[in-house]
Coordinates of C-alpha atoms in Angstrom, one line a residue:
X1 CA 88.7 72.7 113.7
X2 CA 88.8 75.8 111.5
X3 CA 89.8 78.9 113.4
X4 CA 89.8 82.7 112.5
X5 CA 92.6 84.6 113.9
X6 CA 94.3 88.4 113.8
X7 CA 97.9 88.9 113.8
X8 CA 100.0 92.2 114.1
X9 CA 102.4 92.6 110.7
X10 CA 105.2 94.8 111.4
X11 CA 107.5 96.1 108.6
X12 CA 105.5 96.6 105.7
X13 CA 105.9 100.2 104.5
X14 CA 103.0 99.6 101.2
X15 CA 100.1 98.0 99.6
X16 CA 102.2 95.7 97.4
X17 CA 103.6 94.4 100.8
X18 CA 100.3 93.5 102.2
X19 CA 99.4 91.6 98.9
X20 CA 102.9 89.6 98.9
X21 CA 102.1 88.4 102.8
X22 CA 98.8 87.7 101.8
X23 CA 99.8 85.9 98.3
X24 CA 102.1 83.5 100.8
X25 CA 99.6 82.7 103.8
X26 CA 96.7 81.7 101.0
X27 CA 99.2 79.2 99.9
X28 CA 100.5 77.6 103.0
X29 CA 99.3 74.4 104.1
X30 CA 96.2 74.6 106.5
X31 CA 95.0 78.5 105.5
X32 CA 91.7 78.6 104.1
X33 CA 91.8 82.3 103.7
X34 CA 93.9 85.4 104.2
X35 CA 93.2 89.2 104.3
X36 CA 96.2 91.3 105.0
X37 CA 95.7 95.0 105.7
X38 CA 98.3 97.8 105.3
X39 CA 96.5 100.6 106.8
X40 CA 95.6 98.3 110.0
X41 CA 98.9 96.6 110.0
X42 CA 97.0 93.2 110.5
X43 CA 96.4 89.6 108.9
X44 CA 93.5 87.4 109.8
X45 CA 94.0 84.4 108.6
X46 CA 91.6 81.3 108.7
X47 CA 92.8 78.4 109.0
X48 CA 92.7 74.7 109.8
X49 CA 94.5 73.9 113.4
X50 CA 96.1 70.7 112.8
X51 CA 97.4 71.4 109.2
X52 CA 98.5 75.5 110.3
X53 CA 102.0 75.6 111.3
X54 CA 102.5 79.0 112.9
X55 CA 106.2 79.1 114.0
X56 CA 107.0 77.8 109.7
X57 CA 105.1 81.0 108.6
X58 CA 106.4 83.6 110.5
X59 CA 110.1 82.8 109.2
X60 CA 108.8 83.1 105.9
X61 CA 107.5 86.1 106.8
X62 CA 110.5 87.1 108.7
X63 CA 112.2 85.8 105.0
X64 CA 110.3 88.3 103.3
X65 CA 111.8 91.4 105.2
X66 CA 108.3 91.2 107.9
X67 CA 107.9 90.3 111.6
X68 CA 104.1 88.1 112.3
X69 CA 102.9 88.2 115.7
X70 CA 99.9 87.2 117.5
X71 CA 97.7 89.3 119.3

């Protein structure tokens, strides 16, 4: 089932950051889409549930210098 979700992103100080988080989630398996917002310090991702792997993305995210966390 393809689900549509909002997460918190803490740490990014710039618009480059945003576009780095969202280059990675469009390219992890399951997300169908990404939209990463500096000025809102959100991601909503969509995704399919049993491909998404949540707990693998954040520590590339944490990997990137950024903390992910669900609403």
């Amino acid at each position: 089932m393809i689900q549509n979700k909002k997460y918190s992103v803490e740490g990014m100080n710039c618009g480059s950051c945003a576009v780095s988080i969202e280059m990675l989630l469009a390219n992890q398996p399951g997300v169908k889409s990404a939209k990463v917002s500096f000025d809102n310090k959100e991601a909503m991702i969509e995704f399919e549930d049993q491909e998404f792997n949540l707990d693998s993305i954040k520590k590339l995210i944490k990997q990137m210098g950024y903390v992910l966390t669900e609403r």
